[in-house]
XYZ file of C-alpha atoms in Angstrom:
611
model
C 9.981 4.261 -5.225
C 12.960 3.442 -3.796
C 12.930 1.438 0.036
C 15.364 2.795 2.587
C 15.638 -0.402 5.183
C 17.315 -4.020 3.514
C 19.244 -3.711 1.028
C 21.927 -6.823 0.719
C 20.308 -8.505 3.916
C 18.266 -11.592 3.000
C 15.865 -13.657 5.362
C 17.598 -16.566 7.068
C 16.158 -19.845 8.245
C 17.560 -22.775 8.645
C 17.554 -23.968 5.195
C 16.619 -21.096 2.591
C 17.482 -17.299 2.344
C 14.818 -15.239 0.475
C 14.605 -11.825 -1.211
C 13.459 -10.102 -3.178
C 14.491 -7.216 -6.117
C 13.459 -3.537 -5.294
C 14.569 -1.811 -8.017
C 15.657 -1.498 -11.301
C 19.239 -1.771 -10.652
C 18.335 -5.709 -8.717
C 19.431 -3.989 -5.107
C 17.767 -6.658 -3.150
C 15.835 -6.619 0.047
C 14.715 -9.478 2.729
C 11.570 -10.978 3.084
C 10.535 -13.702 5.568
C 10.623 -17.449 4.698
C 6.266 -18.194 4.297
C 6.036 -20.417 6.714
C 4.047 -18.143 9.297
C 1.907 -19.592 12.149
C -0.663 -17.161 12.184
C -3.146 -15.318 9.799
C -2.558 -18.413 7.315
C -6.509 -18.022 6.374
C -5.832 -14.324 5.296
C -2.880 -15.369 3.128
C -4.826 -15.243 -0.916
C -4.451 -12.743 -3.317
C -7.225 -9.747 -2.261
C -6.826 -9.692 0.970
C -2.857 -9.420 0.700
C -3.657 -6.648 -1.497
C -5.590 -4.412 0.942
C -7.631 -4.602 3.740
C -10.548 -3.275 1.479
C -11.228 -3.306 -2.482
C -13.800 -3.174 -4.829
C -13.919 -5.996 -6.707
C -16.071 -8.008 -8.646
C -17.058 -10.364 -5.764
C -14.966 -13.409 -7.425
C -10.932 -14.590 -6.516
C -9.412 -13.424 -10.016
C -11.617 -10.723 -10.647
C -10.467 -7.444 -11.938
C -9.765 -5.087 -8.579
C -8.835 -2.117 -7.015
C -7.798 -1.128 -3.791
C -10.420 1.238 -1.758
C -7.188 2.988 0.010
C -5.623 5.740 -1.944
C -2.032 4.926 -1.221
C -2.096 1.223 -1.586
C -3.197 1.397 -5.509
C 0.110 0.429 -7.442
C 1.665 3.383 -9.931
C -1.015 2.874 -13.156
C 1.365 1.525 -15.996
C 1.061 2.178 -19.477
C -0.860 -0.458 -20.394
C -4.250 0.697 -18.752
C -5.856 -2.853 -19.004
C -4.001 -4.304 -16.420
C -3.899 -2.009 -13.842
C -7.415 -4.448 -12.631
C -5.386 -7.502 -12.601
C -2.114 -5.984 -10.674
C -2.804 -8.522 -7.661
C -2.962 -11.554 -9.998
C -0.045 -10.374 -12.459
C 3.390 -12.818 -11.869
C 6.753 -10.862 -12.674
C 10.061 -9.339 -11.169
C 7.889 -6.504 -8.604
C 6.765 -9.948 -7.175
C 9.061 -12.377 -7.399
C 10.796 -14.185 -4.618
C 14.497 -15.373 -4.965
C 15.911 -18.392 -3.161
C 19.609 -19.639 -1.710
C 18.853 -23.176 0.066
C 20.923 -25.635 1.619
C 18.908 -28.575 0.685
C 16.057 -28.390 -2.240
C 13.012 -26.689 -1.063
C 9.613 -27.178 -2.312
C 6.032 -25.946 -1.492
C 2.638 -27.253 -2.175
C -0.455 -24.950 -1.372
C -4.031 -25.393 -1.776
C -7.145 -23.457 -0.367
C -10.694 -24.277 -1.622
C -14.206 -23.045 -0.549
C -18.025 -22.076 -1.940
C -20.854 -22.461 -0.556
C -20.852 -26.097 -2.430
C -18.392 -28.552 -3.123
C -14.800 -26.816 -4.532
C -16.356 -23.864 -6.525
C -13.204 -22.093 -5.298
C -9.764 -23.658 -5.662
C -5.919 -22.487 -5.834
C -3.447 -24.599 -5.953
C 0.645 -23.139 -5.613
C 3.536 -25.445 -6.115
C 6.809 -23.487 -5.709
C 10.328 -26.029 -5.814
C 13.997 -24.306 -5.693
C 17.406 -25.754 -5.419
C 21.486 -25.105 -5.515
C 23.318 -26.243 -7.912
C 26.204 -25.238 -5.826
C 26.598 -22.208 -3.500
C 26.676 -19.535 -6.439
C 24.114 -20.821 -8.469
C 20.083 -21.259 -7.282
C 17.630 -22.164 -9.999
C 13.410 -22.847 -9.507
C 10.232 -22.873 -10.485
C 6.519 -21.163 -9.493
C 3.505 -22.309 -10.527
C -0.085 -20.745 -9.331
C -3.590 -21.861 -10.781
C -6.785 -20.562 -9.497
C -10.396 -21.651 -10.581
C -13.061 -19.881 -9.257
C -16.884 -20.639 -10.472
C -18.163 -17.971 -8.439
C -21.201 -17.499 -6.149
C -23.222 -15.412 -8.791
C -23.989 -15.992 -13.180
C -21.339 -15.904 -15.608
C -18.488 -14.839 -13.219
C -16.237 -17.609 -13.309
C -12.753 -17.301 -13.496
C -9.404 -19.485 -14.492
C -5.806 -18.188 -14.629
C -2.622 -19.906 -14.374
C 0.565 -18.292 -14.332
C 3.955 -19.550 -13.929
C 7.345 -18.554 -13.645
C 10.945 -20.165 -14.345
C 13.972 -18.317 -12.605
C 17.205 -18.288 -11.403
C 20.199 -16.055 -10.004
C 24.389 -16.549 -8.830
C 26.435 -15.014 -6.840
C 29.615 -14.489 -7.378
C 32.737 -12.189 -6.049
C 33.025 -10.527 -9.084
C 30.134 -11.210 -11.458
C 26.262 -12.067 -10.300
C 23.145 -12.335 -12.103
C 19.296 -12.822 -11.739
C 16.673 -13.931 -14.142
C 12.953 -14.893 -14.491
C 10.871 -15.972 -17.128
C 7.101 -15.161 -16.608
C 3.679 -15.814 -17.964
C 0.526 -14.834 -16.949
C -3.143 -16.060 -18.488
C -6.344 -14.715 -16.688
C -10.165 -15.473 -18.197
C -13.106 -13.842 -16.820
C -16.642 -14.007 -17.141
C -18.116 -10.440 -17.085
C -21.582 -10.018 -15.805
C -21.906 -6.573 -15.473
C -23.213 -7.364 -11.778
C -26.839 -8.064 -10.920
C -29.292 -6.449 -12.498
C -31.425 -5.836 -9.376
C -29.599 -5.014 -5.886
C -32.867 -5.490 -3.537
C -32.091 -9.060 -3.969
C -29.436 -8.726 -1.352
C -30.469 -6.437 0.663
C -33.945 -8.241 1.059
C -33.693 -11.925 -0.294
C -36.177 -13.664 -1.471
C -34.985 -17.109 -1.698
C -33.492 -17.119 -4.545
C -30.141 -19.230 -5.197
C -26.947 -16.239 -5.955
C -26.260 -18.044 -9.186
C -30.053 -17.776 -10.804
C -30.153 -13.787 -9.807
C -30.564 -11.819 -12.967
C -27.409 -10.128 -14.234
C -26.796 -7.472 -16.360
C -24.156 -8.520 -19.193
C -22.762 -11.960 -20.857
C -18.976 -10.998 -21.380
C -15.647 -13.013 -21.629
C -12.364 -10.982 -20.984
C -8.543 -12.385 -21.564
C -5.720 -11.069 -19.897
C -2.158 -12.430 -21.118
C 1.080 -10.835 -20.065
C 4.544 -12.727 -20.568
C 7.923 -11.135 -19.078
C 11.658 -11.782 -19.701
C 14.112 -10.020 -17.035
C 17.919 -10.329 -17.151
C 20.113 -8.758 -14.646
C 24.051 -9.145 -14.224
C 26.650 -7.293 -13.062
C 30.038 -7.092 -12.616
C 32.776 -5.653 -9.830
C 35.879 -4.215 -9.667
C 37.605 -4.219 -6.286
C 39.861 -5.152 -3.866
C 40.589 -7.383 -0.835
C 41.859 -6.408 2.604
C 42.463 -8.193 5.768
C 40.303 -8.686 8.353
C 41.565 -10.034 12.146
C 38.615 -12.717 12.822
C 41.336 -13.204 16.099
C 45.037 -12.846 17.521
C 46.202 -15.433 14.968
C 43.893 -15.711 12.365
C 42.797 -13.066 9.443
C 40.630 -13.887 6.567
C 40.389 -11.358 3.645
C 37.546 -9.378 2.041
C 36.656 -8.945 -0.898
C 35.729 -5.183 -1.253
C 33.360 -4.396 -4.272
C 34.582 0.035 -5.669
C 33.237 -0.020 -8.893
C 30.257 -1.837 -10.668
C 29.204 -1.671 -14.301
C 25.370 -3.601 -14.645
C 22.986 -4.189 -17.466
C 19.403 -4.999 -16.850
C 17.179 -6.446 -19.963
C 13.525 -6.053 -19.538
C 10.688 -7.455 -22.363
C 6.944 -7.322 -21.340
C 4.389 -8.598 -23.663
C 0.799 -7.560 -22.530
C -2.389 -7.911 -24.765
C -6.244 -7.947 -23.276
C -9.235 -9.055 -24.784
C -12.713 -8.867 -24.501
C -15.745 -10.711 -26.077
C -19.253 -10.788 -26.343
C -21.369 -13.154 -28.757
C -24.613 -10.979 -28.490
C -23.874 -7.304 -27.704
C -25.869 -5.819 -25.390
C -27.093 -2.643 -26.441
C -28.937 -1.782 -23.432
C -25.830 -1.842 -21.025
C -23.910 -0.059 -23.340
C -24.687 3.399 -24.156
C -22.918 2.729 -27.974
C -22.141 -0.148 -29.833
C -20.925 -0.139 -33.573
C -21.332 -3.580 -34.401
C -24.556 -5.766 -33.301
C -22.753 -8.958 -34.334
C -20.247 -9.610 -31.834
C -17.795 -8.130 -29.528
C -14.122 -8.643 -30.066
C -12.084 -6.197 -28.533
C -8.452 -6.616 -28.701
C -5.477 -4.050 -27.722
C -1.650 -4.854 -26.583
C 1.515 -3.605 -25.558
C 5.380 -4.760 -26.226
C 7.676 -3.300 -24.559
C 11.618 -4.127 -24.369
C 13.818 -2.237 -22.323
C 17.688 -1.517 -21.895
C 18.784 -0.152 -18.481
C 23.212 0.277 -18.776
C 24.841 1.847 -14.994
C 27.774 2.732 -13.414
C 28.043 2.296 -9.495
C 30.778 3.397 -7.024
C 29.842 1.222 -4.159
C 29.255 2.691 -0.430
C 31.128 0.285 1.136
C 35.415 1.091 0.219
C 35.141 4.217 1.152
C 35.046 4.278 5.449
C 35.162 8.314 5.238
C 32.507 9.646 3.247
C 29.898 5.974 3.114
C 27.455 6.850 0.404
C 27.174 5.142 -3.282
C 26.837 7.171 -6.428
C 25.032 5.569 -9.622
C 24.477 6.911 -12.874
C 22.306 5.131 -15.718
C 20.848 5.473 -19.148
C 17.750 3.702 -20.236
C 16.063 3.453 -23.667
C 12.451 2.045 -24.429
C 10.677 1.014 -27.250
C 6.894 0.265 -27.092
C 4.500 -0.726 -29.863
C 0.989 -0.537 -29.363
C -1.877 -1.765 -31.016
C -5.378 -2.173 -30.810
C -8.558 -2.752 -33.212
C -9.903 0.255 -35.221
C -12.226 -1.323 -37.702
C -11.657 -4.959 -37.576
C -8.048 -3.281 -38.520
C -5.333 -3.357 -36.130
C -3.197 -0.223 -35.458
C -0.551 -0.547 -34.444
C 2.259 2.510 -33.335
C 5.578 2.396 -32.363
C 7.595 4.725 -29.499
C 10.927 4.937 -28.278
C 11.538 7.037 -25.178
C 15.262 7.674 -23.664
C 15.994 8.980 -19.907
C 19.111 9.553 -18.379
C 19.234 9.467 -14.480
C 21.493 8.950 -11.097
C 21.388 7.159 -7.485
C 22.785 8.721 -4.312
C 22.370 6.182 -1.159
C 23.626 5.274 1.697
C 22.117 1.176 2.399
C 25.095 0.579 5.097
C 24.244 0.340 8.591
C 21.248 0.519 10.795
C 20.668 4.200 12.428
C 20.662 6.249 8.965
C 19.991 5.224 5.531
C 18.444 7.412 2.406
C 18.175 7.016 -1.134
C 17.721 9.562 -3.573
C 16.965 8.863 -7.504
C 16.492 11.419 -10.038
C 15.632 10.544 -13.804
C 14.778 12.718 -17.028
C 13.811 11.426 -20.138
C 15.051 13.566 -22.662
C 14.306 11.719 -25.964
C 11.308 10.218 -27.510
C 7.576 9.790 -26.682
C 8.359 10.371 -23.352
C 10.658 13.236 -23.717
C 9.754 15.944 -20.724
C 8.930 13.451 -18.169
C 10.600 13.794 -15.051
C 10.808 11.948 -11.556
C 12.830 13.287 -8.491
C 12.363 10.645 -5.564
C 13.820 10.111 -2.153
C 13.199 8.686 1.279
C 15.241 9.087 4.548
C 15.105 7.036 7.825
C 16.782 5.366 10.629
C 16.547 3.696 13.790
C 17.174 5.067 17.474
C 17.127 3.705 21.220
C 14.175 5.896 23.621
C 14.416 4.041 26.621
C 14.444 0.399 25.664
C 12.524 0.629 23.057
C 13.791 0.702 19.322
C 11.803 3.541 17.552
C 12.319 4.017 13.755
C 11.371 7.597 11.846
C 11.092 6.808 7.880
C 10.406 9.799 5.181
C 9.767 9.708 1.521
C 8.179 11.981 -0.988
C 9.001 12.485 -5.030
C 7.790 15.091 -7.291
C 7.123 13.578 -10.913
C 5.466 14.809 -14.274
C 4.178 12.007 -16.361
C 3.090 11.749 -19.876
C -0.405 9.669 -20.152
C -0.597 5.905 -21.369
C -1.108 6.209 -25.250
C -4.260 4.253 -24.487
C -5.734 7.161 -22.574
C -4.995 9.258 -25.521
C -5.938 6.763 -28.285
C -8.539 3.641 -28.346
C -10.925 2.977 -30.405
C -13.314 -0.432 -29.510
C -17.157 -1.802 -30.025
C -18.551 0.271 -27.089
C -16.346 3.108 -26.455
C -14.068 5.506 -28.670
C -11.669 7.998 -27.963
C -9.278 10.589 -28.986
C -7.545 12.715 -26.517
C -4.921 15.372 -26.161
C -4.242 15.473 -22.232
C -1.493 17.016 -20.907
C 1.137 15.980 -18.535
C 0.190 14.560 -15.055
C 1.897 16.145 -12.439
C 2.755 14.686 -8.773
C 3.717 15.861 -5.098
C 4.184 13.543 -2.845
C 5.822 13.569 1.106
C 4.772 11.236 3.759
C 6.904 9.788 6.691
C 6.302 6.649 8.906
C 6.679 6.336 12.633
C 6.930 3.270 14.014
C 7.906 1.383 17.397
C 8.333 -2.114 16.419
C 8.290 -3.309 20.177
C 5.335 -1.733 21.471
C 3.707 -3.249 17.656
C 2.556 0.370 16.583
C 2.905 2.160 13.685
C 1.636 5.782 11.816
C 1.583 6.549 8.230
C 0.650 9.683 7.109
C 1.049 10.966 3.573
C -0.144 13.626 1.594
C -0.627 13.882 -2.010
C -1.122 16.607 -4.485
C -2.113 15.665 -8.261
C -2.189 18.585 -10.893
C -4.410 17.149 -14.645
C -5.618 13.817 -12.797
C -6.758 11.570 -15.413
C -10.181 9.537 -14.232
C -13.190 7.633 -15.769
C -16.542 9.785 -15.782
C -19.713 8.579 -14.947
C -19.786 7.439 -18.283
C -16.732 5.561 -18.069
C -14.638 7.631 -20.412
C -10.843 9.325 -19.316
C -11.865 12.617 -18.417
C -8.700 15.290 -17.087
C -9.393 16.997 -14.356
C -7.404 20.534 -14.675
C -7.213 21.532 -11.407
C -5.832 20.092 -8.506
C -6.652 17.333 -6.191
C -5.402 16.415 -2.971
C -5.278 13.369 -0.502
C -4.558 13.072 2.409
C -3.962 9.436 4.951
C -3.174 8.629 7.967
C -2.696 4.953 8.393
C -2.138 3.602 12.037
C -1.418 -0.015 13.031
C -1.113 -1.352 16.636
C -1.413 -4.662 17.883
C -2.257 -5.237 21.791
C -0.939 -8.432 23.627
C -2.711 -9.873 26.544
C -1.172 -13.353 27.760
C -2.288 -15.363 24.862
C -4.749 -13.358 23.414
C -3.830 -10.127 20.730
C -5.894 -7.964 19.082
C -4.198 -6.663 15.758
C -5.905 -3.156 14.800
C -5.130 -1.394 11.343
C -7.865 1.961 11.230
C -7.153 4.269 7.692
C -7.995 7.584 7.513
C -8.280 9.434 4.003
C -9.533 12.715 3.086
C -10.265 13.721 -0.843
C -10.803 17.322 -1.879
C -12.688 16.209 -5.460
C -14.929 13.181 -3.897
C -16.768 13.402 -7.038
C -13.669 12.434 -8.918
C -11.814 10.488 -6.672
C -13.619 9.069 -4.334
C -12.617 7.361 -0.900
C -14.194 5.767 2.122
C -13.019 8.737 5.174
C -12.468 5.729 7.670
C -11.429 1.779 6.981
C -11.458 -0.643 9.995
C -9.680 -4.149 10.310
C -9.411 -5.237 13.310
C -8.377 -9.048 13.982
C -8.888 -11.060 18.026
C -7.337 -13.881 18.117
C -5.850 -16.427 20.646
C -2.621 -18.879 20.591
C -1.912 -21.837 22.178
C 0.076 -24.756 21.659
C -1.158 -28.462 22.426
C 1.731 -31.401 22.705
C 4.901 -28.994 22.872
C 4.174 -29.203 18.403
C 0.874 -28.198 17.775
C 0.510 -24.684 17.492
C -3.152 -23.594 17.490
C -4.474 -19.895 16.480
C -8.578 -19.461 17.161
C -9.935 -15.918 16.246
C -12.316 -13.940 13.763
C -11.811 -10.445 12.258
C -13.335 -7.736 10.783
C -13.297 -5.704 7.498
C -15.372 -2.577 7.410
C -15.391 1.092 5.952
C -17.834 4.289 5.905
C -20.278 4.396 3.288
C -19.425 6.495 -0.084
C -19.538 6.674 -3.685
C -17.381 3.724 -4.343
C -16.240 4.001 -8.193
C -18.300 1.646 -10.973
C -16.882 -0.707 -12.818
C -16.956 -0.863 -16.871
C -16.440 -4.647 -18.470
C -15.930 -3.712 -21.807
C -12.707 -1.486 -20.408
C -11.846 -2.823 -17.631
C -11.748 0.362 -15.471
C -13.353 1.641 -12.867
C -15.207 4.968 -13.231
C -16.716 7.209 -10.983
C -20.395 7.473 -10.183
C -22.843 9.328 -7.831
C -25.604 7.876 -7.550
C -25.750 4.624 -4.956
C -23.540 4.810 -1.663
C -21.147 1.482 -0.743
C -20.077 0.736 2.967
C -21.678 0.964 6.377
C -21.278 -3.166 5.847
C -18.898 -5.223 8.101
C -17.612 -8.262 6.622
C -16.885 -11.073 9.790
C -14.905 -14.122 9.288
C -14.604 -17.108 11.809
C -10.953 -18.897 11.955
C -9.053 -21.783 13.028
C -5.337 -22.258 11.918
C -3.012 -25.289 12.931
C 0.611 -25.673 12.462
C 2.305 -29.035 12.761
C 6.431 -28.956 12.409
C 5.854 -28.611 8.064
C 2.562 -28.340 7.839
C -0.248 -25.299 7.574
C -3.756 -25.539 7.839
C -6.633 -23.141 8.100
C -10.412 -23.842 8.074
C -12.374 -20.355 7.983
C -16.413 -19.185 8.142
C -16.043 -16.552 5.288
C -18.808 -13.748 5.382
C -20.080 -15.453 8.615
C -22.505 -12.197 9.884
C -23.826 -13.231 6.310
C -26.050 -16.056 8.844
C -27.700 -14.020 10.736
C -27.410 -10.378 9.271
C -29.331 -8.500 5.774
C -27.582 -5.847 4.379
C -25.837 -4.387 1.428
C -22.749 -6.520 1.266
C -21.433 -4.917 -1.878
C -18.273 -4.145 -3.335
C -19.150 -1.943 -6.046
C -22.735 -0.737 -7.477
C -24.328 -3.833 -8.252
C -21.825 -6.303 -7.888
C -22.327 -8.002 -3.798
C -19.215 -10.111 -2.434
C -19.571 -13.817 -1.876
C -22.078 -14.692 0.753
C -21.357 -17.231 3.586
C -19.089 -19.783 2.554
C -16.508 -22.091 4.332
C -13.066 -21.991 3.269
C -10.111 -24.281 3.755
C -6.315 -24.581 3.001
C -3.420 -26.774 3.282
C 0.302 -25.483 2.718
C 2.732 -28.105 2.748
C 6.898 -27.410 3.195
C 9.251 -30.348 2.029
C 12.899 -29.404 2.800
C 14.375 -32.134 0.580
């Protein structure tokens, strides 16, 4: 969807401008330099997802948020939607303008013993001249984890660059993404947590010996080109500078993704599985290319001072192949889908903004699918506060991922004929950034919702399901002390096919201080907790999570213990993960048999070098 606030505004500090792209046409939008002073301990991948998720129990884990409207749209390769947090590419991706050459160096380690959790981040950027940024990303995480054969290793990295000129600007990255994971299948028997009986987490009996491969590589080309004019503008009495003024511009946007997921097992184990073909090995193996052409036309908001609103139009072809294994063969199938679609916005200014995008594809695999999306906001004075009123909502009809129709592996087969998925959607934010508060509330209506049974195959529901959230934030300042409180409500009408925790709690105390006039100092603990319910399974050999009714999740708080410095360049965090872990039994899982990490101590260093 489409954001109404920050547009062409990027984040300024003294040396580097950031932002990043939020949609496909590159319209950019600003996001803050990382070089917070606070909440540096909550700053990894899962918790930056969500403030709750089921997960594996492992950093690198396949996961999935626990709030309804914080799952990313499902894409159409269905084996990655567990690795979204993990995945590098362009919805991520942060672009750079510096003054000097900036780099960063990042590393955060933990476990119970020595390193058995470690990610390391190097980012370095740099102008060639004021046009023309190029850089670099690299991320590696290792994580051994706390329980048997759940280690994890990915590395991803990422090469890109953009320039800015008058007339002609472009942006590019170059992407690649390789995840391994153990699969255990969680532990086989769940009193172990809830009543230990001194028994190290890595020698607990688990139920499954699987390896699973993720591997996703992404080219993305943007550039555009303007045709305008320049008029004067009085800077004073005796001085005018001209403008360039941007009417018309004509913008191609290249997209190839190459996805492909894996997964192994040397001895098949029958008894997890309710059907296995082959008692030899496991060697699953499916993947998805897909290259992408995106041509527009804009007339720009900004040369017309009567009627300030820009108009885009653009057509957009697809091709796809897919393939996966059908008898040690692979199938593969190719598609080609077509839409045609148009923009109407107004980014200019701060008390009204709106975007509305509507898109029909009218050729190919995809041919019926349509998406009609808009949001509407703006900013107003009540007193002398600043209070800003956001709304969005789209209506779309989706055709399902091929793989939901078609797959074909050692423990599960399928051939489907589901129909379209159709969406409602409206929800509007209110927010007073002054007084730190905020309310969310959305409301969702899904018509054929496609979900994982209890026996983990895509099942459509033909019906219709609602949800319903409302998400309030508000942080409360007492001299140096805040308390930062996020509390979700969610309501499902089909609990038994999607199913969500009713109420989820974070709630973060802290205190700031500042020793020397240099050393800033931030001392606090938090907590992470949500009502119990039928949190959704999760199946290895798929990678998806299915639904279950048999063994509640929640009723468990999860406390961690803090202490974050920040010296002129220079982050550091040490944090008591899981601390309640010490001196509290309970059912600390994520998911039906698979627990989180117990008590561990965490630290991290981050590490800015501005030449």
């Amino acid at each position: 969807m489409f954001s109404v606030f920050g547009q062409t505004q990027v984040s300024k500090s003294k040396f580097v401008k950031t932002w990043t792209i939020t949609d496909r046409f590159a319209a950019v939008d600003s996001v803050p330099v990382d070089t917070l002073h606070v909440n540096y301990q909550d700053a990894n991948l899962i918790d930056r997802f969500s403030i709750a998720n089921s997960y594996n129990g492992n950093l690198g884990s396949p996961i999935q948020s626990k709030l309804y409207f914080d799952r990313p749209e499902n894409t159409d390769f269905i084996f990655s939607n567990a690795y979204y947090p993990y995945i590098m590419n362009v919805n991520n991706a942060t672009f750079y303008n510096t003054k000097t050459p900036f780099s960063n160096l990042n590393y955060v380690t933990g476990g119970t013993n020595f390193r058995e959790e470690d990610h390391v981040k190097f980012l370095f950027t740099a102008n060639a001249n004021k046009k023309l940024n190029f850089g670099t990303k690299l991320d590696y995480i290792y994580a051994g984890g706390e329980y048997g054969n759940q280690s994890v290793q990915r590395f991803s990295g990422s090469l890109f660059g953009s320039y800015n000129g008058t007339h002609y600007s472009a942006i590019g990255l170059l992407a690649t993404n390789n995840l391994s994971n153990f699969e255990n299948g969680g532990i086989s028997n769940s009193s172990s947590i809830t009543n230990p009986v001194g028994i190290e987490t890595k020698d607990l009996p688990i139920n499954l010996e699987g390896f699973a491969n993720f591997k996703q590589n992404q080219l993305y080309f943007n550039h555009q080109y303007s045709l305008g004019f320049e008029r004067p503008i009085r800077v004073s009495e005796d001085s005018v500078r001209m403008e360039y003024i941007p009417v018309t511009r004509f913008a191609h946007t290249l997209k190839l993704n190459d996805v492909r997921k894996r997964y192994f097992e040397l001895n098949p184990d029958t008894s997890f599985y309710s059907y296995t073909k082959y008692l030899t090995q496991t060697n699953d193996t499916a993947s998805l290319q897909t290259f992408s052409n995106n041509f527009s036309i804009s007339m720009e908001e900004e040369f017309n001072k009567w009627m300030k609103f820009g108009l885009t139009a653009f057509l957009e072809n697809e091709v796809q192949r897919y393939a996966f294994l059908q008898d040690t063969v692979l199938n593969n199938n190719y598609q080609s889908t077509t839409k045609v679609g148009g923009v109407l916005s107004k980014q200019r200014g701060q008390k009204f903004k709106y975007n509305v995008l509507g898109e029909f594809s009218f050729l190919g695999y995809k041919a019926g699918d349509f998406l009609f999306d808009g949001n509407i906001g703006g900013f107003f004075k009540l007193w002398n506060d600043s209070i800003s009123l956001v709304a969005n909502g789209f209506v779309r009809s989706d055709k399902p991922s091929y793989f939901l129709q078609n797959y074909q592996s050692n423990h599960f087969i399928w051939n489907n004929n589901f129909d379209n998925i159709y969406r409602t959607h409206v929800g509007g934010t209110f927010s007073i950034p002054t007084r730190s508060f905020s309310l969310n509330v959305s409301v969702e209506n899904v018509t054929k919702y496609i979900y994982f049974n209890d026996v983990a195959l895509p099942t459509q529901y033909a019906g219709n399901i609602q949800v319903i959230s409302a998400n309030w934030k508000q942080d409360f300042h007492l001299g140096r002390f805040t308390l930062e409180n996020n509390v979700v409500y969610q309501l499902s009408s089909m609990p038994k096919i999607l199913a969500l925790p009713d109420l989820t709690l974070f709630h973060n105390l802290y205190v700031t201080t500042k020793w020397f006039s240099v050393l800033s100092i931030q001392l606090g603990a938090n907590v992470r907790y949500h009502t119990a319910y039928y949190a959704p399974n999760y199946m290895p050999a798929t990678g998806q999570f299915f639904s279950q009714s048999t063994t509640k999740i929640g009723n468990y708080p999860v406390v961690n213990t803090y202490l974050n410095l920040h010296l002129k360049r220079t982050r550091f965090f040490v944090e008591y993960y899981h601390v309640n872990n010490l001196f509290m039994n309970g059912a600390y899982f994520s998911m039906p048999n698979y627990p989180i990490n117990p008590a561990m101590i965490k630290t991290g260093l981050s590490w800015n070098f501005y030449d």
